[in-house]
PDB file of C-alpha atoms in Angstrom:
ATOM      1  CA  UNK A  26     -67.450  80.176  21.500  1.00  0.00           C
ATOM      2  CA  UNK A  27     -67.676  77.885  18.561  1.00  0.00           C
ATOM      3  CA  UNK A  28     -69.862  78.783  15.453  1.00  0.00           C
ATOM      4  CA  UNK A  29     -70.693  76.817  12.390  1.00  0.00           C
ATOM      5  CA  UNK A  30     -70.784  78.985   9.254  1.00  0.00           C
ATOM      6  CA  UNK A  31     -71.742  78.243   5.590  1.00  0.00           C
ATOM      7  CA  UNK A  32     -70.452  80.411   2.774  1.00  0.00           C
ATOM      8  CA  UNK A  33     -71.272  82.938   1.308  1.00  0.00           C
ATOM      9  CA  UNK A  34     -71.434  84.890   4.423  1.00  0.00           C
ATOM     10  CA  UNK A  35     -72.767  88.469   5.152  1.00  0.00           C
ATOM     11  CA  UNK A  36     -71.637  91.043   7.623  1.00  0.00           C
ATOM     12  CA  UNK A  37     -74.598  90.073   9.816  1.00  0.00           C
ATOM     13  CA  UNK A  38     -73.502  86.417   9.826  1.00  0.00           C
ATOM     14  CA  UNK A  39     -69.926  87.374  10.919  1.00  0.00           C
ATOM     15  CA  UNK A  40     -71.058  89.982  13.533  1.00  0.00           C
ATOM     16  CA  UNK A  41     -71.328  87.555  16.441  1.00  0.00           C
ATOM     17  CA  UNK A  42     -67.746  86.378  16.046  1.00  0.00           C
ATOM     18  CA  UNK A  43     -65.139  87.549  18.348  1.00  0.00           C
ATOM     19  CA  UNK A  44     -61.271  87.198  18.342  1.00  0.00           C
ATOM     20  CA  UNK A  45     -60.461  83.794  19.757  1.00  0.00           C
ATOM     21  CA  UNK A  46     -63.733  81.944  18.801  1.00  0.00           C
ATOM     22  CA  UNK A  47     -63.489  78.968  16.624  1.00  0.00           C
ATOM     23  CA  UNK A  48     -65.432  78.366  13.471  1.00  0.00           C
ATOM     24  CA  UNK A  49     -66.128  75.155  11.618  1.00  0.00           C
ATOM     25  CA  UNK A  50     -66.592  76.628   7.999  1.00  0.00           C
ATOM     26  CA  UNK A  51     -68.480  74.775   5.184  1.00  0.00           C
ATOM     27  CA  UNK A  52     -69.485  75.781   1.712  1.00  0.00           C
ATOM     28  CA  UNK A  53     -67.311  77.216  -1.147  1.00  0.00           C
ATOM     29  CA  UNK A  54     -63.887  78.639  -0.434  1.00  0.00           C
ATOM     30  CA  UNK A  55     -61.562  80.012  -3.084  1.00  0.00           C
ATOM     31  CA  UNK A  56     -57.838  79.697  -3.008  1.00  0.00           C
ATOM     32  CA  UNK A  57     -55.708  82.738  -3.876  1.00  0.00           C
ATOM     33  CA  UNK A  58     -52.147  83.496  -2.994  1.00  0.00           C
ATOM     34  CA  UNK A  59     -49.834  86.260  -3.965  1.00  0.00           C
ATOM     35  CA  UNK A  60     -49.754  85.812  -7.754  1.00  0.00           C
ATOM     36  CA  UNK A  61     -53.566  85.262  -8.000  1.00  0.00           C
ATOM     37  CA  UNK A  62     -54.094  88.432  -5.854  1.00  0.00           C
ATOM     38  CA  UNK A  63     -51.998  90.447  -8.250  1.00  0.00           C
ATOM     39  CA  UNK A  64     -53.833  89.134 -11.271  1.00  0.00           C
ATOM     40  CA  UNK A  65     -57.235  89.960  -9.672  1.00  0.00           C
ATOM     41  CA  UNK A  66     -56.140  93.440  -8.990  1.00  0.00           C
ATOM     42  CA  UNK A  67     -54.813  93.761 -12.585  1.00  0.00           C
ATOM     43  CA  UNK A  68     -58.252  92.467 -13.859  1.00  0.00           C
ATOM     44  CA  UNK A  69     -60.029  95.035 -11.598  1.00  0.00           C
ATOM     45  CA  UNK A  70     -57.779  97.785 -12.846  1.00  0.00           C
ATOM     46  CA  UNK A  71     -58.665  96.857 -16.488  1.00  0.00           C
ATOM     47  CA  UNK A  72     -62.415  96.711 -15.652  1.00  0.00           C
ATOM     48  CA  UNK A  73     -62.375  92.942 -16.241  1.00  0.00           C
ATOM     49  CA  UNK A  74     -64.561  90.376 -14.435  1.00  0.00           C
ATOM     50  CA  UNK A  75     -62.940  88.279 -11.510  1.00  0.00           C
ATOM     51  CA  UNK A  76     -63.016  84.545 -11.736  1.00  0.00           C
ATOM     52  CA  UNK A  77     -65.390  84.432  -8.819  1.00  0.00           C
ATOM     53  CA  UNK A  78     -67.951  86.819  -7.206  1.00  0.00           C
ATOM     54  CA  UNK A  79     -66.319  88.568  -4.239  1.00  0.00           C
ATOM     55  CA  UNK A  80     -69.595  89.259  -2.508  1.00  0.00           C
ATOM     56  CA  UNK A  81     -69.616  87.219   0.725  1.00  0.00           C
ATOM     57  CA  UNK A  82     -66.672  85.110  -0.390  1.00  0.00           C
ATOM     58  CA  UNK A  83     -64.088  83.169   1.550  1.00  0.00           C
ATOM     59  CA  UNK A  84     -60.509  83.364   0.274  1.00  0.00           C
ATOM     60  CA  UNK A  85     -57.898  80.751   1.595  1.00  0.00           C
ATOM     61  CA  UNK A  86     -54.216  81.844   1.277  1.00  0.00           C
ATOM     62  CA  UNK A  87     -53.106  78.261   0.270  1.00  0.00           C
ATOM     63  CA  UNK A  88     -50.981  76.605  -2.511  1.00  0.00           C
ATOM     64  CA  UNK A  89     -51.908  72.891  -2.102  1.00  0.00           C
ATOM     65  CA  UNK A  90     -49.720  70.127  -3.028  1.00  0.00           C
ATOM     66  CA  UNK A  91     -50.888  67.656  -5.719  1.00  0.00           C
ATOM     67  CA  UNK A  92     -53.325  65.078  -4.535  1.00  0.00           C
ATOM     68  CA  UNK A  93     -52.413  61.409  -4.199  1.00  0.00           C
ATOM     69  CA  UNK A  94     -54.539  58.963  -6.196  1.00  0.00           C
ATOM     70  CA  UNK A  95     -57.972  58.803  -4.547  1.00  0.00           C
ATOM     71  CA  UNK A  96     -57.723  62.148  -2.719  1.00  0.00           C
ATOM     72  CA  UNK A  97     -59.341  65.425  -3.567  1.00  0.00           C
ATOM     73  CA  UNK A  98     -56.363  67.667  -2.598  1.00  0.00           C
ATOM     74  CA  UNK A  99     -52.764  67.246  -1.346  1.00  0.00           C
ATOM     75  CA  UNK A 100     -51.495  69.067   1.806  1.00  0.00           C
ATOM     76  CA  UNK A 101     -53.373  72.386   2.154  1.00  0.00           C
ATOM     77  CA  UNK A 102     -51.788  74.369   4.857  1.00  0.00           C
ATOM     78  CA  UNK A 103     -52.006  78.071   4.946  1.00  0.00           C
ATOM     79  CA  UNK A 104     -49.442  80.447   3.680  1.00  0.00           C
ATOM     80  CA  UNK A 105     -48.262  83.772   5.485  1.00  0.00           C
ATOM     81  CA  UNK A 106     -51.213  86.117   5.101  1.00  0.00           C
ATOM     82  CA  UNK A 107     -48.944  89.252   5.335  1.00  0.00           C
ATOM     83  CA  UNK A 108     -47.846  88.835   1.812  1.00  0.00           C
ATOM     84  CA  UNK A 109     -51.540  89.726   0.690  1.00  0.00           C
ATOM     85  CA  UNK A 110     -51.825  92.825   3.002  1.00  0.00           C
ATOM     86  CA  UNK A 111     -51.245  95.478   0.255  1.00  0.00           C
ATOM     87  CA  UNK A 112     -53.963  93.720  -1.873  1.00  0.00           C
ATOM     88  CA  UNK A 113     -56.576  92.672   0.695  1.00  0.00           C
ATOM     89  CA  UNK A 114     -58.259  96.068   1.569  1.00  0.00           C
ATOM     90  CA  UNK A 115     -59.576  96.447  -1.962  1.00  0.00           C
ATOM     91  CA  UNK A 116     -61.055  92.978  -1.998  1.00  0.00           C
ATOM     92  CA  UNK A 117     -62.731  93.399   1.322  1.00  0.00           C
ATOM     93  CA  UNK A 118     -64.124  96.729   0.211  1.00  0.00           C
ATOM     94  CA  UNK A 119     -65.533  94.908  -2.975  1.00  0.00           C
ATOM     95  CA  UNK A 120     -67.299  92.347  -0.819  1.00  0.00           C
ATOM     96  CA  UNK A 121     -64.843  89.530   0.251  1.00  0.00           C
ATOM     97  CA  UNK A 122     -65.975  88.654   3.849  1.00  0.00           C
ATOM     98  CA  UNK A 123     -63.563  85.952   5.031  1.00  0.00           C
ATOM     99  CA  UNK A 124     -59.697  85.791   4.742  1.00  0.00           C
ATOM    100  CA  UNK A 125     -58.085  82.472   5.869  1.00  0.00           C
ATOM    101  CA  UNK A 126     -54.302  82.139   6.485  1.00  0.00           C
ATOM    102  CA  UNK A 127     -51.687  82.489   9.155  1.00  0.00           C
ATOM    103  CA  UNK A 128     -49.846  85.347  10.764  1.00  0.00           C
ATOM    104  CA  UNK A 129     -50.377  88.867  11.650  1.00  0.00           C
ATOM    105  CA  UNK A 130     -52.099  91.502   9.386  1.00  0.00           C
ATOM    106  CA  UNK A 131     -51.167  95.191   8.980  1.00  0.00           C
ATOM    107  CA  UNK A 132     -53.221  98.166  10.141  1.00  0.00           C
ATOM    108  CA  UNK A 133     -54.811  98.838   6.741  1.00  0.00           C
ATOM    109  CA  UNK A 134     -56.204  95.274   6.691  1.00  0.00           C
ATOM    110  CA  UNK A 135     -57.420  95.570  10.251  1.00  0.00           C
ATOM    111  CA  UNK A 136     -59.334  98.742   9.237  1.00  0.00           C
ATOM    112  CA  UNK A 137     -60.803  97.156   6.190  1.00  0.00           C
ATOM    113  CA  UNK A 138     -61.958  94.237   8.176  1.00  0.00           C
ATOM    114  CA  UNK A 139     -63.887  96.390  10.604  1.00  0.00           C
ATOM    115  CA  UNK A 140     -65.146  98.843   7.705  1.00  0.00           C
ATOM    116  CA  UNK A 141     -66.426  95.875   5.732  1.00  0.00           C
ATOM    117  CA  UNK A 142     -67.834  93.775   8.503  1.00  0.00           C
ATOM    118  CA  UNK A 143     -65.498  90.921   7.636  1.00  0.00           C
ATOM    119  CA  UNK A 144     -63.264  88.516   9.500  1.00  0.00           C
ATOM    120  CA  UNK A 145     -59.721  87.053   9.234  1.00  0.00           C
ATOM    121  CA  UNK A 146     -59.521  83.346  10.297  1.00  0.00           C
ATOM    122  CA  UNK A 147     -56.417  81.369  11.049  1.00  0.00           C
ATOM    123  CA  UNK A 148     -55.847  77.891   9.681  1.00  0.00           C
ATOM    124  CA  UNK A 149     -53.446  75.621  11.500  1.00  0.00           C
ATOM    125  CA  UNK A 150     -49.915  76.298  10.296  1.00  0.00           C
ATOM    126  CA  UNK A 151     -48.025  72.989   9.823  1.00  0.00           C
ATOM    127  CA  UNK A 152     -51.190  70.943   9.647  1.00  0.00           C
ATOM    128  CA  UNK A 153     -51.831  70.839   5.930  1.00  0.00           C
ATOM    129  CA  UNK A 154     -53.062  67.243   6.074  1.00  0.00           C
ATOM    130  CA  UNK A 155     -55.544  68.161   8.694  1.00  0.00           C
ATOM    131  CA  UNK A 156     -56.878  71.119   6.621  1.00  0.00           C
ATOM    132  CA  UNK A 157     -57.087  69.015   3.514  1.00  0.00           C
ATOM    133  CA  UNK A 158     -59.415  66.504   5.243  1.00  0.00           C
ATOM    134  CA  UNK A 159     -62.197  69.275   5.087  1.00  0.00           C
ATOM    135  CA  UNK A 160     -61.858  69.632   1.303  1.00  0.00           C
ATOM    136  CA  UNK A 161     -64.581  67.652  -0.491  1.00  0.00           C
ATOM    137  CA  UNK A 162     -64.376  68.934  -4.036  1.00  0.00           C
ATOM    138  CA  UNK A 163     -61.665  70.964  -5.901  1.00  0.00           C
ATOM    139  CA  UNK A 164     -61.814  72.648  -9.327  1.00  0.00           C
ATOM    140  CA  UNK A 165     -59.244  75.057 -10.827  1.00  0.00           C
ATOM    141  CA  UNK A 166     -61.225  77.974 -12.119  1.00  0.00           C
ATOM    142  CA  UNK A 167     -58.403  80.504 -13.072  1.00  0.00           C
ATOM    143  CA  UNK A 168     -54.944  80.989 -14.037  1.00  0.00           C
ATOM    144  CA  UNK A 169     -53.681  77.360 -14.229  1.00  0.00           C
ATOM    145  CA  UNK A 170     -50.485  78.395 -15.422  1.00  0.00           C
ATOM    146  CA  UNK A 171     -49.744  79.690 -11.791  1.00  0.00           C
ATOM    147  CA  UNK A 172     -49.455  76.013 -10.771  1.00  0.00           C
ATOM    148  CA  UNK A 173     -50.270  75.655  -7.041  1.00  0.00           C
ATOM    149  CA  UNK A 174     -51.220  79.406  -6.965  1.00  0.00           C
ATOM    150  CA  UNK A 175     -54.001  78.956  -9.483  1.00  0.00           C
ATOM    151  CA  UNK A 176     -57.425  79.987  -8.251  1.00  0.00           C
ATOM    152  CA  UNK A 177     -59.326  76.956  -7.049  1.00  0.00           C
ATOM    153  CA  UNK A 178     -62.958  76.504  -5.979  1.00  0.00           C
ATOM    154  CA  UNK A 179     -63.037  74.221  -2.930  1.00  0.00           C
ATOM    155  CA  UNK A 180     -66.132  72.846  -1.335  1.00  0.00           C
ATOM    156  CA  UNK A 181     -65.240  72.332   2.314  1.00  0.00           C
ATOM    157  CA  UNK A 182     -67.095  70.773   5.192  1.00  0.00           C
ATOM    158  CA  UNK A 183     -66.521  71.879   8.794  1.00  0.00           C
ATOM    159  CA  UNK A 184     -63.061  73.330   8.163  1.00  0.00           C
ATOM    160  CA  UNK A 185     -61.432  74.136  11.636  1.00  0.00           C
ATOM    161  CA  UNK A 186     -60.474  77.738  11.920  1.00  0.00           C
ATOM    162  CA  UNK A 187     -59.890  80.406  14.727  1.00  0.00           C
ATOM    163  CA  UNK A 188     -61.037  84.064  14.481  1.00  0.00           C
ATOM    164  CA  UNK A 189     -58.087  86.276  14.589  1.00  0.00           C
ATOM    165  CA  UNK A 190     -59.493  89.630  13.411  1.00  0.00           C
ATOM    166  CA  UNK A 191     -63.231  90.292  14.066  1.00  0.00           C
ATOM    167  CA  UNK A 192     -65.480  92.976  12.639  1.00  0.00           C
ATOM    168  CA  UNK A 193     -65.373  94.827  15.930  1.00  0.00           C
ATOM    169  CA  UNK A 194     -61.611  95.451  15.908  1.00  0.00           C
ATOM    170  CA  UNK A 195     -60.692  92.450  17.990  1.00  0.00           C
ATOM    171  CA  UNK A 196     -57.223  91.037  17.272  1.00  0.00           C
ATOM    172  CA  UNK A 197     -56.259  87.793  18.905  1.00  0.00           C
ATOM    173  CA  UNK A 198     -52.596  88.428  18.359  1.00  0.00           C
ATOM    174  CA  UNK A 199     -53.079  91.351  20.775  1.00  0.00           C
ATOM    175  CA  UNK A 200     -55.690  89.992  23.259  1.00  0.00           C
ATOM    176  CA  UNK A 201     -54.348  86.561  23.451  1.00  0.00           C
ATOM    177  CA  UNK A 202     -50.813  87.352  24.821  1.00  0.00           C
ATOM    178  CA  UNK A 203     -52.316  90.124  27.021  1.00  0.00           C
ATOM    179  CA  UNK A 204     -54.832  87.535  28.450  1.00  0.00           C
ATOM    180  CA  UNK A 205     -52.178  84.953  29.020  1.00  0.00           C
ATOM    181  CA  UNK A 206     -49.836  87.502  30.877  1.00  0.00           C
ATOM    182  CA  UNK A 207     -52.743  88.214  33.257  1.00  0.00           C
ATOM    183  CA  UNK A 208     -52.943  84.556  34.258  1.00  0.00           C
ATOM    184  CA  UNK A 209     -49.206  84.477  35.220  1.00  0.00           C
ATOM    185  CA  UNK A 210     -49.096  87.571  37.373  1.00  0.00           C
TER     186      UNK A 210
END
């Protein structure tokens, strides 16, 4: 199935999604990689406010390249999501609903996705130029000293994504290969 979603999203918005579905995502998406995640957790530990509201948020694990003249963003391909695994469950428990990246996630992230009614979506690795075409506006909103890892607020339109982890425990990295093997028996 293919779905069109607009952020912010609720657990009810995401409940129909199943691992393997495609999503065209529009609305506000925040960028945050390793260093931004570390700073967000440090801020939470100090009781400080985060640079954006986690409730219903979408976080894209990307460190975009500089934009060319006349472009909103440079190449915007996903980074490996596993590097955020230790930090993601806490953000999910605080309201983050969509994570976007590439690669497998650990058991704690999978449990937090189900517990919080969230999803993990994959962006096409190696297709940063394609992903960038969905970005309509960009604003650095926190930690510009992190360079490409600064937190950015993107406005996206119909960003093409695939559901990897759904809120019901579905995992495309498990079900996809199993389904394929059934077809070659």
